[in-house]
Coordinates of C-alpha atoms in Angstrom, one line a residue:
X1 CA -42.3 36.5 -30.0
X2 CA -46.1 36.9 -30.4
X3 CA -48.7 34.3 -30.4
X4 CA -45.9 32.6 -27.7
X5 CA -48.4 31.6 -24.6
X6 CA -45.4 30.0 -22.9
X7 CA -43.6 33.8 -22.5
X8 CA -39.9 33.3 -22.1
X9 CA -39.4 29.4 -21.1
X10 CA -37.7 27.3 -24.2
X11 CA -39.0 25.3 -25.6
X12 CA -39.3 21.3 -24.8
X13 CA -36.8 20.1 -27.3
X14 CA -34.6 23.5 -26.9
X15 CA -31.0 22.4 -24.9
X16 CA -30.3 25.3 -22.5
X17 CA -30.0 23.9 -19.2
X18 CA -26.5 23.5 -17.5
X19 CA -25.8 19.8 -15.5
X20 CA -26.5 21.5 -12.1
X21 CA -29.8 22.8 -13.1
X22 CA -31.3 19.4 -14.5
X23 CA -29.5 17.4 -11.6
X24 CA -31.7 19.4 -9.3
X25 CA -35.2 20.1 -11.5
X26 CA -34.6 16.1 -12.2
X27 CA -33.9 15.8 -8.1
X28 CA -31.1 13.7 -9.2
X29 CA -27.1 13.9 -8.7
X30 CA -25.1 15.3 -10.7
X31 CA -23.1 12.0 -11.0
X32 CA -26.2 10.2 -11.5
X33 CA -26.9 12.3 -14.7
X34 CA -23.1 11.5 -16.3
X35 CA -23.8 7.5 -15.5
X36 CA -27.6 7.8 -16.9
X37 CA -25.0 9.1 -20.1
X38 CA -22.5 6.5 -19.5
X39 CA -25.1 3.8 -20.2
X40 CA -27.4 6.0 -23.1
X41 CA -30.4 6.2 -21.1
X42 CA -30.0 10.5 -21.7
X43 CA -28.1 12.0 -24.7
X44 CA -27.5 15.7 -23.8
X45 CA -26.7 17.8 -26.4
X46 CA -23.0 19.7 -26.3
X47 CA -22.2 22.7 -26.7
X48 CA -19.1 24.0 -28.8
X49 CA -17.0 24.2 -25.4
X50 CA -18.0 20.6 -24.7
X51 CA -20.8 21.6 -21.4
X52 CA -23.6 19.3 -21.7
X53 CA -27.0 21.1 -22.3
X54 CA -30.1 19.5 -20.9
X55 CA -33.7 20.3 -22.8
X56 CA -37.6 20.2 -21.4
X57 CA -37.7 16.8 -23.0
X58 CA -34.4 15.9 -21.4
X59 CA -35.9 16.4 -17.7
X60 CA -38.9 14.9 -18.7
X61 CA -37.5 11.4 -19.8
X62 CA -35.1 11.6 -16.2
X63 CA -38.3 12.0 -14.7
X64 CA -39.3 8.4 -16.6
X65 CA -35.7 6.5 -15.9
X66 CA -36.0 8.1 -11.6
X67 CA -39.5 6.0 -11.8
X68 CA -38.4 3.2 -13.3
X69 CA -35.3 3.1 -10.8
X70 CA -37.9 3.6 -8.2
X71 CA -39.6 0.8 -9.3
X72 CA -36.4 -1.4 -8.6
X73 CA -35.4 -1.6 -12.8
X74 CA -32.1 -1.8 -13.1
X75 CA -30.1 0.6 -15.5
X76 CA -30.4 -2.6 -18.7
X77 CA -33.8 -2.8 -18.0
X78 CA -34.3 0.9 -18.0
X79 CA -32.5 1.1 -21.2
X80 CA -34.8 -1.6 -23.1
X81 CA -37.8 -0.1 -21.4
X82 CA -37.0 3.6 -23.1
X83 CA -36.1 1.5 -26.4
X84 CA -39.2 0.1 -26.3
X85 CA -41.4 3.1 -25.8
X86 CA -39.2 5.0 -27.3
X87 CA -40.0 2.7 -30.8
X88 CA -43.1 2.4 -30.0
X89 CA -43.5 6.6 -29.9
X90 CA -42.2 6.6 -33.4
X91 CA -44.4 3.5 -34.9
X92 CA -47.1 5.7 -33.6
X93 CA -46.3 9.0 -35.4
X94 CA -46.1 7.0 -38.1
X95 CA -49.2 5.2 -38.0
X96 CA -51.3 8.6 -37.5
X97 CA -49.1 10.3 -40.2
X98 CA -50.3 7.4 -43.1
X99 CA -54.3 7.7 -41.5
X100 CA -54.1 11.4 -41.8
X101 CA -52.2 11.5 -45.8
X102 CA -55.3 8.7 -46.3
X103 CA -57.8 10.9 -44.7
X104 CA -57.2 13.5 -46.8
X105 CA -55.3 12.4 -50.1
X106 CA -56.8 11.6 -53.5
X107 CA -59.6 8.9 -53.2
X108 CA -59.1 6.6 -56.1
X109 CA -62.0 4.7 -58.0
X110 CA -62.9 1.4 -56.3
X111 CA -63.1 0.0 -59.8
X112 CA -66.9 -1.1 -58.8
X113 CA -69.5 0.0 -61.7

């Protein structure tokens, strides 16, 4: 694909790595990953035949739950941490999304003569 600096990896959001692969790009077990599911800290997506199917975005929030454990946070903790952040994350798209449609929508009278 043209104008695609990145040349043939997938991209972040795009699912296409096997449980083996992100257990050992996340240097975690593959056990570890299933119990990181167990308790919703990572939500793989499936494919039709049912193998889980890991994304850039995937490895990169492991990444965050391996630090946190390395920090001593247990898996609850981990799990309200990523809530929070992951809340926070949205609150901020939000927040630049209304500056930016103010920023450039329709500037309305300030009804000052």
């Amino acid at each position: 694909m043209p104008g695609r600096e990145q040349g043939h990896l997938p991209s972040a959001g795009q699912a296409v790595y096997a449980i083996s692969v992100a257990a050992e790009l996340s240097g975690v077990g593959v056990q570890t990953l299933r119990l990181y599911e167990q308790h919703g800290l990572i939500n793989p997506v499936r494919s039709g035949g049912g193998t889980r199917r890991y994304s850039g975005d995937d490895l990169a929030r492991l990444a965050r739950i391996t630090a946190l454990a390395g920090q001593g946070v247990n898996l609850a903790g981990i799990a309200r941490i990523l809530d929070l952040e992951d809340t926070n994350a949205a609150l901020r798209e939000s927040n630049e999304a209304l500056t930016a449609e103010r920023a450039h929508g329709p500037h309305r009278g300030t009804g000052h003569a």
